[in-house]
Amino acid sequence: MQLPDWQVFTDRAKKFLISISSIAGGIIFIGFLWNSILVNSVEIEPIKVPDGFLQKGYSSEIATTQILDEVSKIREISTVNLQSNNIKSKPPGEELSKLQSQPLVGGIDINMIRSLIQTSLGIRKEKISSEITTSEMNGKITYLIRMRSSAENKLLVDFNSDKDIPELLRKIAIKLVERVDPVAAASYYRWKKDYKNSFRLIEEALKDDRFEDDLYALNNRASMYIQLKKFDLAQGDLDRVFSIDSHFAWSINVQSYLFNEIGKHQEALAWAKRAQKALPDRWQPYANTGDAYKGMDEPAKAKVEYLKALDRNPNWVIQYIELIDFFSSINDEKNLEQTFLKAIRKFPRSPEILLKYTKHLIERQRLEQAANYLNLAYQESPNNPEIWDVYIKFAGPKDKAIEQEIKKKMN
């Protein structure tokens, strides 16, 4: 019996849609597989913790998650491109393990294909196992931390610490980043103004055989030399970068920074404009452009560029402080307040930002708000003499316990 024309059409349409869905699914699957193949990744197994951790609510999973949160913060602060090393955790939500749990699709062994391709391309997949143990002497607990890589059974992290648990987890994170991506760690230390450790890690990165690490390492070192007013050394590192890659965007940006610092603002502006084209979504080129205009005494143009930088969410405390100082200098109350609030949201624990905002509020007689931020500043930096001085002179509501504590420290 012959089917009606409408039913034949419907049947063919279904087959066509099924075919299209199969092709699309295959493309998505291949893309997912290809992506999982091409990325160098470091998978962290849940860290083994002692009973003392469990008693304080730090299970293996919670401790691992907090370490990875700290790694994420370090990466956010770092200005380098970190796509070469992808640190991820297992569990939860580890996509690669989900893929590996399906060894056969259409009779094809995914793990075997992935392994063959990764080997031929030199792609590294690495697992890290970790353990925290304790020793006790005279009632004092010391934590012993060991982290080992599956690649060549290499010991990555090996140190002892008597810090409290949150501080210990932060230290584990930076130690891990030091070994996995020294350029990122160097950038983090530069942000913390720990130049000794930053120089140390740049030297380690330069010993590596990846030329892209050399570019970022030299660029980082040039930035530090500029901060230390060693301009000739900075230019030397930038020249080395440009001899390898004359279009390296981050060094184009740092060249602008260098010219601003030595007062060559016209040259700085030209390089900053080049950097904007190369890095349109990053804040640094716009900040450098603003600095160039400010150096040429063109505050209106500087303001336009600084607002563009602010829209791109700077990830350095000092940049917010410089923007705050600029908006204050031109009496732009609206943008001054917005910059303060954005800075506090970005860095809620920064003593510099909290104290600066406290002074801003005191000048405007907003004493209730000032009291809140002054207390927060003290909590974050209780041994800061500048905070003590502001607290003692503060005419608004005070926490008597904090005031007494400060007076004892001052005597």
PDB file of N, CA, C and O in Angstrom, residues 96-167:
ATOM      1  N   LEU A  96      36.719  16.194  31.530  1.00  0.00           N
ATOM      2  CA  LEU A  96      37.534  15.181  30.880  1.00  0.00           C
ATOM      3  C   LEU A  96      37.256  13.806  31.450  1.00  0.00           C
ATOM      4  O   LEU A  96      37.209  12.816  30.730  1.00  0.00           O
ATOM      5  N   SER A  97      37.034  13.734  32.769  1.00  0.00           N
ATOM      6  CA  SER A  97      36.753  12.428  33.369  1.00  0.00           C
ATOM      7  C   SER A  97      35.422  11.886  32.880  1.00  0.00           C
ATOM      8  O   SER A  97      35.240  10.681  32.749  1.00  0.00           O
ATOM      9  N   LYS A  98      34.462  12.796  32.583  1.00  0.00           N
ATOM     10  CA  LYS A  98      33.186  12.348  32.033  1.00  0.00           C
ATOM     11  C   LYS A  98      33.400  11.719  30.659  1.00  0.00           C
ATOM     12  O   LYS A  98      32.819  10.700  30.317  1.00  0.00           O
ATOM     13  N   LEU A  99      34.255  12.350  29.863  1.00  0.00           N
ATOM     14  CA  LEU A  99      34.535  11.820  28.539  1.00  0.00           C
ATOM     15  C   LEU A  99      35.242  10.479  28.638  1.00  0.00           C
ATOM     16  O   LEU A  99      34.930   9.531  27.921  1.00  0.00           O
ATOM     17  N   GLN A 100      36.189  10.383  29.573  1.00  0.00           N
ATOM     18  CA  GLN A 100      36.947   9.149  29.712  1.00  0.00           C
ATOM     19  C   GLN A 100      36.101   8.012  30.267  1.00  0.00           C
ATOM     20  O   GLN A 100      36.455   6.851  30.135  1.00  0.00           O
ATOM     21  N   SER A 101      34.985   8.356  30.890  1.00  0.00           N
ATOM     22  CA  SER A 101      34.117   7.295  31.420  1.00  0.00           C
ATOM     23  C   SER A 101      33.311   6.626  30.330  1.00  0.00           C
ATOM     24  O   SER A 101      32.583   5.688  30.590  1.00  0.00           O
ATOM     25  N   GLN A 102      33.439   7.131  29.086  1.00  0.00           N
ATOM     26  CA  GLN A 102      32.754   6.536  27.953  1.00  0.00           C
ATOM     27  C   GLN A 102      33.809   6.013  26.978  1.00  0.00           C
ATOM     28  O   GLN A 102      34.136   6.653  25.978  1.00  0.00           O
ATOM     29  N   PRO A 103      34.419   4.831  27.255  1.00  0.00           N
ATOM     30  CA  PRO A 103      35.571   4.391  26.482  1.00  0.00           C
ATOM     31  C   PRO A 103      35.264   4.049  25.033  1.00  0.00           C
ATOM     32  O   PRO A 103      36.138   4.103  24.190  1.00  0.00           O
ATOM     33  N   LEU A 104      34.038   3.722  24.722  1.00  0.00           N
ATOM     34  CA  LEU A 104      33.726   3.305  23.356  1.00  0.00           C
ATOM     35  C   LEU A 104      32.546   4.074  22.814  1.00  0.00           C
ATOM     36  O   LEU A 104      31.503   4.141  23.449  1.00  0.00           O
ATOM     37  N   VAL A 105      32.716   4.692  21.658  1.00  0.00           N
ATOM     38  CA  VAL A 105      31.618   5.316  20.936  1.00  0.00           C
ATOM     39  C   VAL A 105      31.696   4.816  19.507  1.00  0.00           C
ATOM     40  O   VAL A 105      32.668   5.098  18.801  1.00  0.00           O
ATOM     41  N   GLY A 106      30.709   4.059  19.092  1.00  0.00           N
ATOM     42  CA  GLY A 106      30.749   3.506  17.748  1.00  0.00           C
ATOM     43  C   GLY A 106      31.914   2.570  17.533  1.00  0.00           C
ATOM     44  O   GLY A 106      32.462   2.478  16.440  1.00  0.00           O
ATOM     45  N   GLY A 107      32.345   1.888  18.606  1.00  0.00           N
ATOM     46  CA  GLY A 107      33.436   0.937  18.482  1.00  0.00           C
ATOM     47  C   GLY A 107      34.811   1.582  18.481  1.00  0.00           C
ATOM     48  O   GLY A 107      35.817   0.929  18.242  1.00  0.00           O
ATOM     49  N   ILE A 108      34.900   2.918  18.762  1.00  0.00           N
ATOM     50  CA  ILE A 108      36.187   3.628  18.743  1.00  0.00           C
ATOM     51  C   ILE A 108      36.651   3.854  20.172  1.00  0.00           C
ATOM     52  O   ILE A 108      35.889   4.326  21.011  1.00  0.00           O
ATOM     53  N   ASP A 109      37.891   3.525  20.458  1.00  0.00           N
ATOM     54  CA  ASP A 109      38.468   3.719  21.785  1.00  0.00           C
ATOM     55  C   ASP A 109      38.981   5.159  21.891  1.00  0.00           C
ATOM     56  O   ASP A 109      40.041   5.502  21.359  1.00  0.00           O
ATOM     57  N   ILE A 110      38.208   6.029  22.582  1.00  0.00           N
ATOM     58  CA  ILE A 110      38.540   7.449  22.695  1.00  0.00           C
ATOM     59  C   ILE A 110      39.873   7.645  23.402  1.00  0.00           C
ATOM     60  O   ILE A 110      40.710   8.440  22.975  1.00  0.00           O
ATOM     61  N   ASN A 111      40.065   6.923  24.506  1.00  0.00           N
ATOM     62  CA  ASN A 111      41.297   7.099  25.276  1.00  0.00           C
ATOM     63  C   ASN A 111      42.520   6.778  24.441  1.00  0.00           C
ATOM     64  O   ASN A 111      43.551   7.460  24.526  1.00  0.00           O
ATOM     65  N   MET A 112      42.442   5.715  23.629  1.00  0.00           N
ATOM     66  CA  MET A 112      43.581   5.328  22.798  1.00  0.00           C
ATOM     67  C   MET A 112      43.889   6.416  21.766  1.00  0.00           C
ATOM     68  O   MET A 112      45.030   6.813  21.566  1.00  0.00           O
ATOM     69  N   ILE A 113      42.819   6.943  21.102  1.00  0.00           N
ATOM     70  CA  ILE A 113      43.008   7.992  20.095  1.00  0.00           C
ATOM     71  C   ILE A 113      43.611   9.230  20.743  1.00  0.00           C
ATOM     72  O   ILE A 113      44.552   9.832  20.240  1.00  0.00           O
ATOM     73  N   ARG A 114      43.041   9.624  21.890  1.00  0.00           N
ATOM     74  CA  ARG A 114      43.538  10.814  22.565  1.00  0.00           C
ATOM     75  C   ARG A 114      45.009  10.653  22.922  1.00  0.00           C
ATOM     76  O   ARG A 114      45.830  11.549  22.705  1.00  0.00           O
ATOM     77  N   SER A 115      45.350   9.498  23.465  1.00  0.00           N
ATOM     78  CA  SER A 115      46.722   9.251  23.883  1.00  0.00           C
ATOM     79  C   SER A 115      47.686   9.307  22.707  1.00  0.00           C
ATOM     80  O   SER A 115      48.762   9.907  22.787  1.00  0.00           O
ATOM     81  N   LEU A 116      47.298   8.689  21.578  1.00  0.00           N
ATOM     82  CA  LEU A 116      48.155   8.685  20.397  1.00  0.00           C
ATOM     83  C   LEU A 116      48.377  10.100  19.869  1.00  0.00           C
ATOM     84  O   LEU A 116      49.502  10.488  19.545  1.00  0.00           O
ATOM     85  N   ILE A 117      47.286  10.879  19.782  1.00  0.00           N
ATOM     86  CA  ILE A 117      47.405  12.240  19.260  1.00  0.00           C
ATOM     87  C   ILE A 117      48.224  13.107  20.201  1.00  0.00           C
ATOM     88  O   ILE A 117      49.088  13.872  19.774  1.00  0.00           O
ATOM     89  N   GLN A 118      47.967  12.983  21.505  1.00  0.00           N
ATOM     90  CA  GLN A 118      48.713  13.795  22.463  1.00  0.00           C
ATOM     91  C   GLN A 118      50.200  13.483  22.413  1.00  0.00           C
ATOM     92  O   GLN A 118      51.040  14.373  22.465  1.00  0.00           O
ATOM     93  N   THR A 119      50.529  12.195  22.284  1.00  0.00           N
ATOM     94  CA  THR A 119      51.931  11.795  22.215  1.00  0.00           C
ATOM     95  C   THR A 119      52.595  12.377  20.974  1.00  0.00           C
ATOM     96  O   THR A 119      53.703  12.919  21.029  1.00  0.00           O
ATOM     97  N   SER A 120      51.903  12.290  19.838  1.00  0.00           N
ATOM     98  CA  SER A 120      52.478  12.777  18.583  1.00  0.00           C
ATOM     99  C   SER A 120      52.640  14.296  18.586  1.00  0.00           C
ATOM    100  O   SER A 120      53.551  14.831  17.965  1.00  0.00           O
ATOM    101  N   LEU A 121      51.754  15.016  19.294  1.00  0.00           N
ATOM    102  CA  LEU A 121      51.814  16.476  19.333  1.00  0.00           C
ATOM    103  C   LEU A 121      52.632  17.012  20.506  1.00  0.00           C
ATOM    104  O   LEU A 121      52.834  18.205  20.635  1.00  0.00           O
ATOM    105  N   GLY A 122      53.067  16.128  21.376  1.00  0.00           N
ATOM    106  CA  GLY A 122      53.820  16.572  22.541  1.00  0.00           C
ATOM    107  C   GLY A 122      52.953  17.228  23.602  1.00  0.00           C
ATOM    108  O   GLY A 122      53.429  18.013  24.413  1.00  0.00           O
ATOM    109  N   ILE A 123      51.649  16.914  23.603  1.00  0.00           N
ATOM    110  CA  ILE A 123      50.739  17.502  24.589  1.00  0.00           C
ATOM    111  C   ILE A 123      50.850  16.732  25.906  1.00  0.00           C
ATOM    112  O   ILE A 123      50.862  15.498  25.930  1.00  0.00           O
ATOM    113  N   ARG A 124      50.913  17.466  27.007  1.00  0.00           N
ATOM    114  CA  ARG A 124      51.122  16.850  28.310  1.00  0.00           C
ATOM    115  C   ARG A 124      49.849  16.879  29.141  1.00  0.00           C
ATOM    116  O   ARG A 124      49.224  17.911  29.291  1.00  0.00           O
ATOM    117  N   LYS A 125      49.462  15.711  29.625  1.00  0.00           N
ATOM    118  CA  LYS A 125      48.369  15.616  30.582  1.00  0.00           C
ATOM    119  C   LYS A 125      48.969  15.090  31.890  1.00  0.00           C
ATOM    120  O   LYS A 125      49.616  14.044  31.912  1.00  0.00           O
ATOM    121  N   GLU A 126      48.729  15.821  32.949  1.00  0.00           N
ATOM    122  CA  GLU A 126      49.440  15.537  34.186  1.00  0.00           C
ATOM    123  C   GLU A 126      48.485  15.524  35.366  1.00  0.00           C
ATOM    124  O   GLU A 126      47.545  16.313  35.425  1.00  0.00           O
ATOM    125  N   LYS A 127      48.718  14.595  36.291  1.00  0.00           N
ATOM    126  CA  LYS A 127      47.937  14.549  37.527  1.00  0.00           C
ATOM    127  C   LYS A 127      48.849  14.871  38.702  1.00  0.00           C
ATOM    128  O   LYS A 127      50.022  14.535  38.711  1.00  0.00           O
ATOM    129  N   ILE A 128      48.264  15.538  39.694  1.00  0.00           N
ATOM    130  CA  ILE A 128      49.016  15.882  40.899  1.00  0.00           C
ATOM    131  C   ILE A 128      48.304  15.288  42.112  1.00  0.00           C
ATOM    132  O   ILE A 128      47.117  15.534  42.322  1.00  0.00           O
ATOM    133  N   SER A 129      49.026  14.499  42.861  1.00  0.00           N
ATOM    134  CA  SER A 129      48.495  13.957  44.117  1.00  0.00           C
ATOM    135  C   SER A 129      49.169  14.687  45.271  1.00  0.00           C
ATOM    136  O   SER A 129      50.337  15.071  45.185  1.00  0.00           O
ATOM    137  N   SER A 130      48.420  14.894  46.351  1.00  0.00           N
ATOM    138  CA  SER A 130      48.916  15.740  47.437  1.00  0.00           C
ATOM    139  C   SER A 130      48.531  15.160  48.791  1.00  0.00           C
ATOM    140  O   SER A 130      47.531  14.453  48.918  1.00  0.00           O
ATOM    141  N   GLU A 131      49.310  15.533  49.787  1.00  0.00           N
ATOM    142  CA  GLU A 131      49.011  15.079  51.154  1.00  0.00           C
ATOM    143  C   GLU A 131      49.547  16.091  52.158  1.00  0.00           C
ATOM    144  O   GLU A 131      50.633  16.644  51.995  1.00  0.00           O
ATOM    145  N   ILE A 132      48.737  16.340  53.179  1.00  0.00           N
ATOM    146  CA  ILE A 132      49.170  17.167  54.303  1.00  0.00           C
ATOM    147  C   ILE A 132      49.235  16.270  55.531  1.00  0.00           C
ATOM    148  O   ILE A 132      48.253  15.615  55.884  1.00  0.00           O
ATOM    149  N   THR A 133      50.391  16.234  56.169  1.00  0.00           N
ATOM    150  CA  THR A 133      50.544  15.487  57.418  1.00  0.00           C
ATOM    151  C   THR A 133      50.978  16.460  58.514  1.00  0.00           C
ATOM    152  O   THR A 133      51.253  17.636  58.235  1.00  0.00           O
ATOM    153  N   THR A 134      51.019  15.991  59.741  1.00  0.00           N
ATOM    154  CA  THR A 134      51.374  16.881  60.849  1.00  0.00           C
ATOM    155  C   THR A 134      52.465  16.281  61.725  1.00  0.00           C
ATOM    156  O   THR A 134      52.646  15.055  61.775  1.00  0.00           O
ATOM    157  N   SER A 135      53.200  17.154  62.366  1.00  0.00           N
ATOM    158  CA  SER A 135      54.114  16.750  63.438  1.00  0.00           C
ATOM    159  C   SER A 135      53.892  17.721  64.588  1.00  0.00           C
ATOM    160  O   SER A 135      53.502  18.870  64.373  1.00  0.00           O
ATOM    161  N   GLU A 136      54.145  17.270  65.787  1.00  0.00           N
ATOM    162  CA  GLU A 136      53.892  18.110  66.961  1.00  0.00           C
ATOM    163  C   GLU A 136      55.090  18.076  67.886  1.00  0.00           C
ATOM    164  O   GLU A 136      55.646  17.009  68.187  1.00  0.00           O
ATOM    165  N   MET A 137      55.511  19.253  68.341  1.00  0.00           N
ATOM    166  CA  MET A 137      56.624  19.350  69.283  1.00  0.00           C
ATOM    167  C   MET A 137      56.306  20.464  70.282  1.00  0.00           C
ATOM    168  O   MET A 137      56.012  21.595  69.890  1.00  0.00           O
ATOM    169  N   ASN A 138      56.322  20.116  71.560  1.00  0.00           N
ATOM    170  CA  ASN A 138      56.026  21.070  72.633  1.00  0.00           C
ATOM    171  C   ASN A 138      54.665  21.739  72.431  1.00  0.00           C
ATOM    172  O   ASN A 138      54.504  22.944  72.662  1.00  0.00           O
ATOM    173  N   GLY A 139      53.702  20.960  71.964  1.00  0.00           N
ATOM    174  CA  GLY A 139      52.348  21.465  71.774  1.00  0.00           C
ATOM    175  C   GLY A 139      52.148  22.294  70.523  1.00  0.00           C
ATOM    176  O   GLY A 139      51.042  22.770  70.267  1.00  0.00           O
ATOM    177  N   LYS A 140      53.204  22.454  69.735  1.00  0.00           N
ATOM    178  CA  LYS A 140      53.105  23.250  68.508  1.00  0.00           C
ATOM    179  C   LYS A 140      52.983  22.320  67.308  1.00  0.00           C
ATOM    180  O   LYS A 140      53.811  21.427  67.110  1.00  0.00           O
ATOM    181  N   ILE A 141      51.945  22.543  66.476  1.00  0.00           N
ATOM    182  CA  ILE A 141      51.695  21.694  65.319  1.00  0.00           C
ATOM    183  C   ILE A 141      52.361  22.294  64.082  1.00  0.00           C
ATOM    184  O   ILE A 141      52.233  23.489  63.806  1.00  0.00           O
ATOM    185  N   THR A 142      53.082  21.463  63.362  1.00  0.00           N
ATOM    186  CA  THR A 142      53.679  21.848  62.078  1.00  0.00           C
ATOM    187  C   THR A 142      53.082  20.975  60.987  1.00  0.00           C
ATOM    188  O   THR A 142      52.977  19.766  61.144  1.00  0.00           O
ATOM    189  N   TYR A 143      52.674  21.614  59.895  1.00  0.00           N
ATOM    190  CA  TYR A 143      52.120  20.876  58.764  1.00  0.00           C
ATOM    191  C   TYR A 143      53.225  20.580  57.755  1.00  0.00           C
ATOM    192  O   TYR A 143      54.071  21.430  57.469  1.00  0.00           O
ATOM    193  N   LEU A 144      53.207  19.376  57.212  1.00  0.00           N
ATOM    194  CA  LEU A 144      54.154  18.954  56.193  1.00  0.00           C
ATOM    195  C   LEU A 144      53.365  18.740  54.908  1.00  0.00           C
ATOM    196  O   LEU A 144      52.420  17.942  54.889  1.00  0.00           O
ATOM    197  N   ILE A 145      53.731  19.450  53.863  1.00  0.00           N
ATOM    198  CA  ILE A 145      52.973  19.416  52.609  1.00  0.00           C
ATOM    199  C   ILE A 145      53.826  18.799  51.517  1.00  0.00           C
ATOM    200  O   ILE A 145      54.973  19.221  51.283  1.00  0.00           O
ATOM    201  N   ARG A 146      53.251  17.807  50.828  1.00  0.00           N
ATOM    202  CA  ARG A 146      53.916  17.164  49.698  1.00  0.00           C
ATOM    203  C   ARG A 146      52.939  17.097  48.537  1.00  0.00           C
ATOM    204  O   ARG A 146      51.799  16.663  48.702  1.00  0.00           O
ATOM    205  N   MET A 147      53.402  17.532  47.373  1.00  0.00           N
ATOM    206  CA  MET A 147      52.595  17.426  46.154  1.00  0.00           C
ATOM    207  C   MET A 147      53.479  16.798  45.083  1.00  0.00           C
ATOM    208  O   MET A 147      54.585  17.269  44.821  1.00  0.00           O
ATOM    209  N   ARG A 148      52.960  15.721  44.470  1.00  0.00           N
ATOM    210  CA  ARG A 148      53.779  14.957  43.522  1.00  0.00           C
ATOM    211  C   ARG A 148      53.073  14.871  42.182  1.00  0.00           C
ATOM    212  O   ARG A 148      51.868  14.638  42.106  1.00  0.00           O
ATOM    213  N   SER A 149      53.849  15.064  41.106  1.00  0.00           N
ATOM    214  CA  SER A 149      53.312  14.987  39.749  1.00  0.00           C
ATOM    215  C   SER A 149      53.441  13.581  39.204  1.00  0.00           C
ATOM    216  O   SER A 149      54.444  12.887  39.453  1.00  0.00           O
ATOM    217  N   SER A 150      52.419  13.160  38.438  1.00  0.00           N
ATOM    218  CA  SER A 150      52.473  11.838  37.814  1.00  0.00           C
ATOM    219  C   SER A 150      53.521  11.787  36.720  1.00  0.00           C
ATOM    220  O   SER A 150      54.034  10.721  36.388  1.00  0.00           O
ATOM    221  N   ALA A 151      53.847  12.933  36.138  1.00  0.00           N
ATOM    222  CA  ALA A 151      54.869  12.984  35.089  1.00  0.00           C
ATOM    223  C   ALA A 151      56.238  12.772  35.717  1.00  0.00           C
ATOM    224  O   ALA A 151      56.720  13.595  36.483  1.00  0.00           O
ATOM    225  N   GLU A 152      56.856  11.673  35.416  1.00  0.00           N
ATOM    226  CA  GLU A 152      58.187  11.307  35.916  1.00  0.00           C
ATOM    227  C   GLU A 152      58.225  11.186  37.441  1.00  0.00           C
ATOM    228  O   GLU A 152      59.297  11.252  38.042  1.00  0.00           O
ATOM    229  N   ASN A 153      57.033  11.041  38.076  1.00  0.00           N
ATOM    230  CA  ASN A 153      56.963  10.879  39.525  1.00  0.00           C
ATOM    231  C   ASN A 153      57.769  11.960  40.239  1.00  0.00           C
ATOM    232  O   ASN A 153      58.553  11.704  41.147  1.00  0.00           O
ATOM    233  N   LYS A 154      57.554  13.223  39.824  1.00  0.00           N
ATOM    234  CA  LYS A 154      58.361  14.347  40.306  1.00  0.00           C
ATOM    235  C   LYS A 154      57.711  15.008  41.519  1.00  0.00           C
ATOM    236  O   LYS A 154      56.511  15.243  41.543  1.00  0.00           O
ATOM    237  N   LEU A 155      58.517  15.309  42.537  1.00  0.00           N
ATOM    238  CA  LEU A 155      58.040  16.035  43.706  1.00  0.00           C
ATOM    239  C   LEU A 155      57.973  17.524  43.357  1.00  0.00           C
ATOM    240  O   LEU A 155      58.985  18.148  43.051  1.00  0.00           O
ATOM    241  N   LEU A 156      56.760  18.095  43.375  1.00  0.00           N
ATOM    242  CA  LEU A 156      56.559  19.489  42.985  1.00  0.00           C
ATOM    243  C   LEU A 156      56.661  20.441  44.164  1.00  0.00           C
ATOM    244  O   LEU A 156      57.280  21.500  44.076  1.00  0.00           O
ATOM    245  N   VAL A 157      55.976  20.088  45.244  1.00  0.00           N
ATOM    246  CA  VAL A 157      55.910  20.971  46.413  1.00  0.00           C
ATOM    247  C   VAL A 157      56.312  20.169  47.634  1.00  0.00           C
ATOM    248  O   VAL A 157      55.809  19.060  47.855  1.00  0.00           O
ATOM    249  N   ASP A 158      57.204  20.721  48.422  1.00  0.00           N
ATOM    250  CA  ASP A 158      57.700  20.023  49.610  1.00  0.00           C
ATOM    251  C   ASP A 158      58.143  21.085  50.613  1.00  0.00           C
ATOM    252  O   ASP A 158      59.222  21.657  50.506  1.00  0.00           O
ATOM    253  N   PHE A 159      57.271  21.398  51.576  1.00  0.00           N
ATOM    254  CA  PHE A 159      57.639  22.405  52.576  1.00  0.00           C
ATOM    255  C   PHE A 159      56.871  22.163  53.870  1.00  0.00           C
ATOM    256  O   PHE A 159      55.893  21.419  53.909  1.00  0.00           O
ATOM    257  N   ASN A 160      57.339  22.778  54.931  1.00  0.00           N
ATOM    258  CA  ASN A 160      56.705  22.707  56.243  1.00  0.00           C
ATOM    259  C   ASN A 160      56.188  24.085  56.619  1.00  0.00           C
ATOM    260  O   ASN A 160      56.760  25.110  56.200  1.00  0.00           O
ATOM    261  N   SER A 161      55.123  24.137  57.405  1.00  0.00           N
ATOM    262  CA  SER A 161      54.578  25.425  57.819  1.00  0.00           C
ATOM    263  C   SER A 161      53.786  25.260  59.109  1.00  0.00           C
ATOM    264  O   SER A 161      53.149  24.229  59.330  1.00  0.00           O
ATOM    265  N   ASP A 162      53.827  26.300  59.947  1.00  0.00           N
ATOM    266  CA  ASP A 162      53.014  26.312  61.159  1.00  0.00           C
ATOM    267  C   ASP A 162      51.910  27.371  61.077  1.00  0.00           C
ATOM    268  O   ASP A 162      51.333  27.762  62.085  1.00  0.00           O
ATOM    269  N   LYS A 163      51.618  27.836  59.845  1.00  0.00           N
ATOM    270  CA  LYS A 163      50.560  28.829  59.645  1.00  0.00           C
ATOM    271  C   LYS A 163      49.192  28.210  59.917  1.00  0.00           C
ATOM    272  O   LYS A 163      49.033  26.985  59.933  1.00  0.00           O
ATOM    273  N   ASP A 164      48.181  29.089  60.120  1.00  0.00           N
ATOM    274  CA  ASP A 164      46.831  28.564  60.280  1.00  0.00           C
ATOM    275  C   ASP A 164      46.342  28.035  58.930  1.00  0.00           C
ATOM    276  O   ASP A 164      46.963  28.266  57.884  1.00  0.00           O
ATOM    277  N   ILE A 165      45.224  27.298  58.951  1.00  0.00           N
ATOM    278  CA  ILE A 165      44.800  26.565  57.760  1.00  0.00           C
ATOM    279  C   ILE A 165      44.540  27.473  56.558  1.00  0.00           C
ATOM    280  O   ILE A 165      45.039  27.189  55.460  1.00  0.00           O
ATOM    281  N   PRO A 166      43.778  28.571  56.688  1.00  0.00           N
ATOM    282  CA  PRO A 166      43.554  29.420  55.498  1.00  0.00           C
ATOM    283  C   PRO A 166      44.856  29.926  54.889  1.00  0.00           C
ATOM    284  O   PRO A 166      45.024  29.922  53.663  1.00  0.00           O
ATOM    285  N   GLU A 167      45.791  30.377  55.737  1.00  0.00           N
ATOM    286  CA  GLU A 167      47.070  30.887  55.230  1.00  0.00           C
ATOM    287  C   GLU A 167      47.895  29.756  54.607  1.00  0.00           C
ATOM    288  O   GLU A 167      48.575  29.944  53.596  1.00  0.00           O
TER     289      GLU A 167
END
